[in-house]
């Protein structure tokens, strides 16, 4: 029973397209995140939502728009995809309490051609 | 959150203990030491965390020096499946999880 699940696992698309990545967690956690891991393997936080409210928004192009319909879901929509958006995107969740160990999804590998 | 320093890579023989060091000399009193690992092509996985006492769970042990300026993650009997990048992260409870470059641990047969 997957705790944090992302779909799709792989996504290949052309420049200029719009795409979405979905994330769902069944852990009952209050906080969800999107991280980006580029070709140099650096993991960087992009967004964080707590109970459907945006609490972290790093310096990310506004072509990236997270949406949280409820606290168990955090989707990432990307408009006008560029070559530099190619990366692995990880969703994560945490209880948002004193000990907040993060649970990560298995990642979505996005390739823009 | 305090900055950490880890060696870029380490090797370990299968079945032996893997000791991964981490320096965090600027750690403050309310910051925890967390360890995560990322096996190739998978999402990061929580291993263990501690404040000042040594900690042990089914995956690993965490030894934190008395002055808290450094720590060591110990995998007591490393297996090939422990080959991964290991991240030492220092953070206050509730603050964001920020990853550095980590240590690539390679367990050799």
PDB file of C-alpha atoms in Angstrom:
ATOM      1  CA  UNK A   1       0.000   0.000   0.000  1.00  0.00           C
ATOM      2  CA  UNK A   2       1.975   2.967  -1.335  1.00  0.00           C
ATOM      3  CA  UNK A   3       2.227   5.840   1.144  1.00  0.00           C
ATOM      4  CA  UNK A   4       3.065   8.632  -1.331  1.00  0.00           C
ATOM      5  CA  UNK A   5       2.209   7.876  -4.923  1.00  0.00           C
ATOM      6  CA  UNK A   6       2.982   9.968  -7.974  1.00  0.00           C
ATOM      7  CA  UNK A   7       1.715   9.627 -11.494  1.00  0.00           C
ATOM      8  CA  UNK A   8       3.000   9.329 -14.084  1.00  0.00           C
ATOM      9  CA  UNK A   9       6.365   7.759 -13.364  1.00  0.00           C
ATOM     10  CA  UNK A  10       7.763   8.867 -16.715  1.00  0.00           C
ATOM     11  CA  UNK A  11       6.691  11.796 -18.859  1.00  0.00           C
ATOM     12  CA  UNK A  12       8.187  12.694 -22.221  1.00  0.00           C
ATOM     13  CA  UNK A  13       6.790  15.771 -23.900  1.00  0.00           C
ATOM     14  CA  UNK A  14       7.650  18.477 -26.369  1.00  0.00           C
ATOM     15  CA  UNK A  15       8.686  22.017 -25.583  1.00  0.00           C
ATOM     16  CA  UNK A  16       5.793  24.375 -25.172  1.00  0.00           C
ATOM     17  CA  UNK A  17       3.343  21.749 -23.953  1.00  0.00           C
ATOM     18  CA  UNK A  18       1.449  21.895 -20.653  1.00  0.00           C
ATOM     19  CA  UNK A  19       1.590  18.888 -18.358  1.00  0.00           C
ATOM     20  CA  UNK A  20       0.517  17.846 -14.875  1.00  0.00           C
ATOM     21  CA  UNK A  21       1.977  15.503 -12.293  1.00  0.00           C
ATOM     22  CA  UNK A  22      -0.299  14.120  -9.606  1.00  0.00           C
ATOM     23  CA  UNK A  23       0.581  13.201  -6.034  1.00  0.00           C
ATOM     24  CA  UNK A  24      -1.467  11.513  -3.367  1.00  0.00           C
ATOM     25  CA  UNK A  25      -0.568  10.477   0.176  1.00  0.00           C
ATOM     26  CA  UNK A  26      -2.506   8.101   2.397  1.00  0.00           C
ATOM     27  CA  UNK A  27      -0.552   8.797   5.585  1.00  0.00           C
ATOM     28  CA  UNK A  28      -2.888  11.418   6.964  1.00  0.00           C
ATOM     29  CA  UNK A  29      -0.075  13.974   6.868  1.00  0.00           C
ATOM     30  CA  UNK A  30      -0.875  17.677   6.969  1.00  0.00           C
ATOM     31  CA  UNK A  31       1.992  18.942   4.829  1.00  0.00           C
ATOM     32  CA  UNK A  32       3.004  18.089   1.275  1.00  0.00           C
ATOM     33  CA  UNK A  33       5.945  19.174  -0.862  1.00  0.00           C
ATOM     34  CA  UNK A  34       7.344  19.187  -4.353  1.00  0.00           C
ATOM     35  CA  UNK A  35      11.074  18.772  -4.866  1.00  0.00           C
ATOM     36  CA  UNK A  36      13.057  18.938  -8.095  1.00  0.00           C
ATOM     37  CA  UNK A  37      16.208  16.896  -8.722  1.00  0.00           C
ATOM     38  CA  UNK A  38      18.186  18.098 -11.705  1.00  0.00           C
ATOM     39  CA  UNK A  39      20.834  16.329 -13.750  1.00  0.00           C
ATOM     40  CA  UNK A  40      23.491  17.222 -11.181  1.00  0.00           C
ATOM     41  CA  UNK A  41      21.437  15.335  -8.593  1.00  0.00           C
ATOM     42  CA  UNK A  42      20.733  18.334  -6.368  1.00  0.00           C
ATOM     43  CA  UNK A  43      17.395  18.046  -4.586  1.00  0.00           C
ATOM     44  CA  UNK A  44      15.683  21.396  -4.196  1.00  0.00           C
ATOM     45  CA  UNK A  45      12.384  22.212  -2.606  1.00  0.00           C
ATOM     46  CA  UNK A  46       9.906  23.975  -4.851  1.00  0.00           C
ATOM     47  CA  UNK A  47       6.650  24.226  -2.931  1.00  0.00           C
ATOM     48  CA  UNK A  48       5.074  23.239   0.338  1.00  0.00           C
ATOM     49  CA  UNK A  49       1.401  23.090   1.278  1.00  0.00           C
ATOM     50  CA  UNK A  50      -0.040  22.695   4.750  1.00  0.00           C
ATOM     51  CA  UNK A  51      -3.692  21.725   4.871  1.00  0.00           C
ATOM     52  CA  UNK A  52      -4.251  23.025   1.345  1.00  0.00           C
ATOM     53  CA  UNK A  53      -2.490  26.333   2.019  1.00  0.00           C
ATOM     54  CA  UNK A  54       0.730  27.343   0.300  1.00  0.00           C
ATOM     55  CA  UNK A  55       3.483  27.881   2.886  1.00  0.00           C
ATOM     56  CA  UNK A  56       6.699  27.620   0.867  1.00  0.00           C
ATOM     57  CA  UNK A  57       7.159  28.954  -2.631  1.00  0.00           C
ATOM     58  CA  UNK A  58      10.790  28.986  -3.654  1.00  0.00           C
ATOM     59  CA  UNK A  59      12.018  31.010  -6.595  1.00  0.00           C
ATOM     60  CA  UNK A  60      10.237  28.937  -9.186  1.00  0.00           C
ATOM     61  CA  UNK A  61       9.000  30.250 -12.546  1.00  0.00           C
ATOM     62  CA  UNK A  62       5.308  31.036 -12.464  1.00  0.00           C
ATOM     63  CA  UNK A  63       4.859  28.466 -15.218  1.00  0.00           C
ATOM     64  CA  UNK A  64       4.806  26.023 -12.306  1.00  0.00           C
ATOM     65  CA  UNK A  65       1.525  26.038 -10.415  1.00  0.00           C
ATOM     66  CA  UNK A  66       0.815  23.656  -7.555  1.00  0.00           C
ATOM     67  CA  UNK A  67      -2.755  22.808  -6.688  1.00  0.00           C
ATOM     68  CA  UNK A  68      -3.985  21.110  -3.538  1.00  0.00           C
ATOM     69  CA  UNK A  69      -7.658  20.112  -3.725  1.00  0.00           C
ATOM     70  CA  UNK A  70      -7.418  18.514  -0.274  1.00  0.00           C
ATOM     71  CA  UNK A  71      -4.665  17.743   2.184  1.00  0.00           C
ATOM     72  CA  UNK A  72      -4.078  14.293   0.694  1.00  0.00           C
ATOM     73  CA  UNK A  73      -3.347  15.597  -2.807  1.00  0.00           C
ATOM     74  CA  UNK A  74      -0.818  18.012  -4.245  1.00  0.00           C
ATOM     75  CA  UNK A  75      -0.627  18.251  -8.004  1.00  0.00           C
ATOM     76  CA  UNK A  76       1.941  20.128 -10.051  1.00  0.00           C
ATOM     77  CA  UNK A  77       0.951  21.776 -13.300  1.00  0.00           C
ATOM     78  CA  UNK A  78       3.625  23.079 -15.630  1.00  0.00           C
ATOM     79  CA  UNK A  79       2.834  25.428 -18.510  1.00  0.00           C
ATOM     80  CA  UNK A  80       4.924  26.061 -21.615  1.00  0.00           C
ATOM     81  CA  UNK A  81       7.490  23.401 -20.826  1.00  0.00           C
ATOM     82  CA  UNK A  82      11.133  24.218 -21.503  1.00  0.00           C
ATOM     83  CA  UNK A  83      14.173  21.995 -21.993  1.00  0.00           C
ATOM     84  CA  UNK A  84      15.501  23.090 -18.593  1.00  0.00           C
ATOM     85  CA  UNK A  85      12.438  21.663 -16.886  1.00  0.00           C
ATOM     86  CA  UNK A  86      13.743  18.176 -17.560  1.00  0.00           C
ATOM     87  CA  UNK A  87      14.371  16.639 -14.159  1.00  0.00           C
ATOM     88  CA  UNK A  88      12.987  14.176 -11.659  1.00  0.00           C
ATOM     89  CA  UNK A  89      10.190  15.636  -9.557  1.00  0.00           C
ATOM     90  CA  UNK A  90       9.538  14.181  -6.129  1.00  0.00           C
ATOM     91  CA  UNK A  91       6.453  14.627  -4.030  1.00  0.00           C
ATOM     92  CA  UNK A  92       6.757  14.257  -0.265  1.00  0.00           C
ATOM     93  CA  UNK A  93       4.623  14.571   2.833  1.00  0.00           C
ATOM     94  CA  UNK A  94       5.206  15.080   6.538  1.00  0.00           C
ATOM     95  CA  UNK A  95       3.052  15.178   9.648  1.00  0.00           C
ATOM     96  CA  UNK A  96       3.949  18.838  10.159  1.00  0.00           C
ATOM     97  CA  UNK A  97       4.425  18.220  13.844  1.00  0.00           C
ATOM     98  CA  UNK A  98       7.345  18.055  16.258  1.00  0.00           C
ATOM     99  CA  UNK A  99       8.967  15.110  14.547  1.00  0.00           C
ATOM    100  CA  UNK A 100       8.296  15.569  10.908  1.00  0.00           C
ATOM    101  CA  UNK A 101      10.117  12.885   9.023  1.00  0.00           C
ATOM    102  CA  UNK A 102       9.349  13.211   5.371  1.00  0.00           C
ATOM    103  CA  UNK A 103       8.025  10.384   3.218  1.00  0.00           C
ATOM    104  CA  UNK A 104       8.886  10.718  -0.454  1.00  0.00           C
ATOM    105  CA  UNK A 105       7.231   9.353  -3.523  1.00  0.00           C
ATOM    106  CA  UNK A 106       9.184   7.411  -6.122  1.00  0.00           C
ATOM    107  CA  UNK A 107       9.519  10.373  -8.459  1.00  0.00           C
ATOM    108  CA  UNK A 108       8.372  11.448 -11.912  1.00  0.00           C
ATOM    109  CA  UNK A 109      11.059  11.656 -14.563  1.00  0.00           C
ATOM    110  CA  UNK A 110      10.126  14.502 -16.894  1.00  0.00           C
ATOM    111  CA  UNK A 111      11.937  14.766 -20.206  1.00  0.00           C
ATOM    112  CA  UNK A 112      11.268  17.758 -22.421  1.00  0.00           C
ATOM    113  CA  UNK A 113      12.372  17.332 -26.032  1.00  0.00           C
TER     114      UNK A 113
ATOM    115  CA  UNK B   1      19.546  25.754   9.588  1.00  0.00           C
ATOM    116  CA  UNK B   2      23.162  24.728  10.150  1.00  0.00           C
ATOM    117  CA  UNK B   3      25.360  23.719   7.252  1.00  0.00           C
ATOM    118  CA  UNK B   4      26.782  20.193   7.102  1.00  0.00           C
ATOM    119  CA  UNK B   5      29.943  18.771   5.559  1.00  0.00           C
ATOM    120  CA  UNK B   6      30.185  15.189   4.330  1.00  0.00           C
ATOM    121  CA  UNK B   7      32.802  13.334   2.294  1.00  0.00           C
ATOM    122  CA  UNK B   8      31.663  13.030  -1.324  1.00  0.00           C
ATOM    123  CA  UNK B   9      32.190   9.275  -1.465  1.00  0.00           C
ATOM    124  CA  UNK B  10      33.024   6.230   0.616  1.00  0.00           C
ATOM    125  CA  UNK B  11      33.452   2.518   0.012  1.00  0.00           C
ATOM    126  CA  UNK B  12      32.591  -0.349   2.298  1.00  0.00           C
ATOM    127  CA  UNK B  13      32.893  -4.114   2.048  1.00  0.00           C
ATOM    128  CA  UNK B  14      29.700  -6.115   2.191  1.00  0.00           C
ATOM    129  CA  UNK B  15      29.014  -7.395   5.697  1.00  0.00           C
ATOM    130  CA  UNK B  16      31.223  -4.814   7.355  1.00  0.00           C
ATOM    131  CA  UNK B  17      30.057  -1.754   9.239  1.00  0.00           C
ATOM    132  CA  UNK B  18      29.725   1.450   7.242  1.00  0.00           C
ATOM    133  CA  UNK B  19      30.534   4.585   9.255  1.00  0.00           C
ATOM    134  CA  UNK B  20      29.447   7.793   7.548  1.00  0.00           C
ATOM    135  CA  UNK B  21      30.722  11.012   9.128  1.00  0.00           C
ATOM    136  CA  UNK B  22      29.071  14.411   9.136  1.00  0.00           C
ATOM    137  CA  UNK B  23      30.382  17.722  10.459  1.00  0.00           C
ATOM    138  CA  UNK B  24      27.924  20.346  11.652  1.00  0.00           C
ATOM    139  CA  UNK B  25      30.028  22.695  13.736  1.00  0.00           C
ATOM    140  CA  UNK B  26      27.499  25.549  13.642  1.00  0.00           C
ATOM    141  CA  UNK B  27      24.588  23.484  14.941  1.00  0.00           C
ATOM    142  CA  UNK B  28      22.408  25.257  17.472  1.00  0.00           C
ATOM    143  CA  UNK B  29      20.688  23.835  20.518  1.00  0.00           C
ATOM    144  CA  UNK B  30      17.275  23.314  18.958  1.00  0.00           C
ATOM    145  CA  UNK B  31      18.482  21.699  15.757  1.00  0.00           C
ATOM    146  CA  UNK B  32      18.182  18.003  15.100  1.00  0.00           C
ATOM    147  CA  UNK B  33      20.488  15.809  13.043  1.00  0.00           C
ATOM    148  CA  UNK B  34      18.587  13.874  10.375  1.00  0.00           C
ATOM    149  CA  UNK B  35      19.861  11.222   8.008  1.00  0.00           C
ATOM    150  CA  UNK B  36      18.201  10.308   4.740  1.00  0.00           C
ATOM    151  CA  UNK B  37      19.390   8.177   1.883  1.00  0.00           C
ATOM    152  CA  UNK B  38      18.551   7.996  -1.793  1.00  0.00           C
ATOM    153  CA  UNK B  39      18.986   4.732  -3.602  1.00  0.00           C
ATOM    154  CA  UNK B  40      19.447   5.199  -7.326  1.00  0.00           C
ATOM    155  CA  UNK B  41      16.261   6.285  -9.109  1.00  0.00           C
ATOM    156  CA  UNK B  42      14.192   6.222  -5.917  1.00  0.00           C
ATOM    157  CA  UNK B  43      12.877   8.913  -3.611  1.00  0.00           C
ATOM    158  CA  UNK B  44      14.854   9.837  -0.489  1.00  0.00           C
ATOM    159  CA  UNK B  45      14.198   7.613   2.490  1.00  0.00           C
ATOM    160  CA  UNK B  46      14.276   8.653   6.140  1.00  0.00           C
ATOM    161  CA  UNK B  47      16.808   6.681   8.189  1.00  0.00           C
ATOM    162  CA  UNK B  48      17.144   8.158  11.648  1.00  0.00           C
ATOM    163  CA  UNK B  49      17.344  11.416  13.566  1.00  0.00           C
ATOM    164  CA  UNK B  50      18.583  12.653  16.934  1.00  0.00           C
ATOM    165  CA  UNK B  51      19.094  15.708  19.082  1.00  0.00           C
ATOM    166  CA  UNK B  52      21.943  14.877  21.455  1.00  0.00           C
ATOM    167  CA  UNK B  53      21.607  11.291  22.558  1.00  0.00           C
ATOM    168  CA  UNK B  54      22.754   8.381  20.465  1.00  0.00           C
ATOM    169  CA  UNK B  55      19.914   6.710  18.640  1.00  0.00           C
ATOM    170  CA  UNK B  56      19.387   3.258  17.160  1.00  0.00           C
ATOM    171  CA  UNK B  57      16.641   1.775  15.049  1.00  0.00           C
ATOM    172  CA  UNK B  58      16.264  -1.220  12.766  1.00  0.00           C
ATOM    173  CA  UNK B  59      18.152   0.505   9.979  1.00  0.00           C
ATOM    174  CA  UNK B  60      21.081   2.234  11.638  1.00  0.00           C
ATOM    175  CA  UNK B  61      22.698   3.866  14.645  1.00  0.00           C
ATOM    176  CA  UNK B  62      23.390   7.554  15.048  1.00  0.00           C
ATOM    177  CA  UNK B  63      26.277   8.664  17.215  1.00  0.00           C
ATOM    178  CA  UNK B  64      26.375  12.376  18.064  1.00  0.00           C
ATOM    179  CA  UNK B  65      29.450  13.820  19.759  1.00  0.00           C
ATOM    180  CA  UNK B  66      29.017  15.460  23.128  1.00  0.00           C
ATOM    181  CA  UNK B  67      29.583  18.942  21.703  1.00  0.00           C
ATOM    182  CA  UNK B  68      27.114  18.078  18.894  1.00  0.00           C
ATOM    183  CA  UNK B  69      29.475  19.405  16.255  1.00  0.00           C
ATOM    184  CA  UNK B  70      29.687  16.123  14.409  1.00  0.00           C
ATOM    185  CA  UNK B  71      27.886  12.829  14.060  1.00  0.00           C
ATOM    186  CA  UNK B  72      28.338   9.389  12.528  1.00  0.00           C
ATOM    187  CA  UNK B  73      25.747   7.205  10.896  1.00  0.00           C
ATOM    188  CA  UNK B  74      26.537   3.535  11.346  1.00  0.00           C
ATOM    189  CA  UNK B  75      25.127   0.782   9.164  1.00  0.00           C
ATOM    190  CA  UNK B  76      26.228  -2.244  11.209  1.00  0.00           C
ATOM    191  CA  UNK B  77      26.309  -4.867   8.461  1.00  0.00           C
ATOM    192  CA  UNK B  78      26.261  -3.171   5.087  1.00  0.00           C
ATOM    193  CA  UNK B  79      24.675  -5.000   2.170  1.00  0.00           C
ATOM    194  CA  UNK B  80      24.796  -4.286  -1.559  1.00  0.00           C
ATOM    195  CA  UNK B  81      21.328  -2.750  -1.224  1.00  0.00           C
ATOM    196  CA  UNK B  82      22.742  -0.070   1.074  1.00  0.00           C
ATOM    197  CA  UNK B  83      24.585   1.479  -1.873  1.00  0.00           C
ATOM    198  CA  UNK B  84      23.070   4.963  -2.015  1.00  0.00           C
ATOM    199  CA  UNK B  85      23.670   8.643  -1.464  1.00  0.00           C
ATOM    200  CA  UNK B  86      23.437   9.438   2.249  1.00  0.00           C
ATOM    201  CA  UNK B  87      22.397  12.903   3.349  1.00  0.00           C
ATOM    202  CA  UNK B  88      23.111  14.417   6.733  1.00  0.00           C
ATOM    203  CA  UNK B  89      20.732  17.305   7.399  1.00  0.00           C
ATOM    204  CA  UNK B  90      20.573  19.618  10.378  1.00  0.00           C
ATOM    205  CA  UNK B  91      17.306  21.397  10.924  1.00  0.00           C
ATOM    206  CA  UNK B  92      14.900  22.778  13.490  1.00  0.00           C
ATOM    207  CA  UNK B  93      11.708  20.873  13.992  1.00  0.00           C
ATOM    208  CA  UNK B  94       9.192  22.116  11.462  1.00  0.00           C
ATOM    209  CA  UNK B  95      11.685  23.816   9.172  1.00  0.00           C
ATOM    210  CA  UNK B  96      12.095  22.741   5.583  1.00  0.00           C
ATOM    211  CA  UNK B  97      14.225  19.730   4.670  1.00  0.00           C
ATOM    212  CA  UNK B  98      17.164  21.015   2.651  1.00  0.00           C
ATOM    213  CA  UNK B  99      19.489  18.539   0.969  1.00  0.00           C
ATOM    214  CA  UNK B 100      23.205  19.016   0.421  1.00  0.00           C
ATOM    215  CA  UNK B 101      25.433  16.910  -1.798  1.00  0.00           C
ATOM    216  CA  UNK B 102      25.593  13.918   0.522  1.00  0.00           C
ATOM    217  CA  UNK B 103      27.983  10.966   0.540  1.00  0.00           C
ATOM    218  CA  UNK B 104      27.858   8.329  -2.166  1.00  0.00           C
ATOM    219  CA  UNK B 105      28.315   5.057  -0.300  1.00  0.00           C
ATOM    220  CA  UNK B 106      29.278   2.100  -2.448  1.00  0.00           C
ATOM    221  CA  UNK B 107      29.093  -1.320  -0.836  1.00  0.00           C
ATOM    222  CA  UNK B 108      31.380  -3.765  -2.616  1.00  0.00           C
ATOM    223  CA  UNK B 109      30.963  -7.545  -2.719  1.00  0.00           C
TER     224      UNK B 109
END
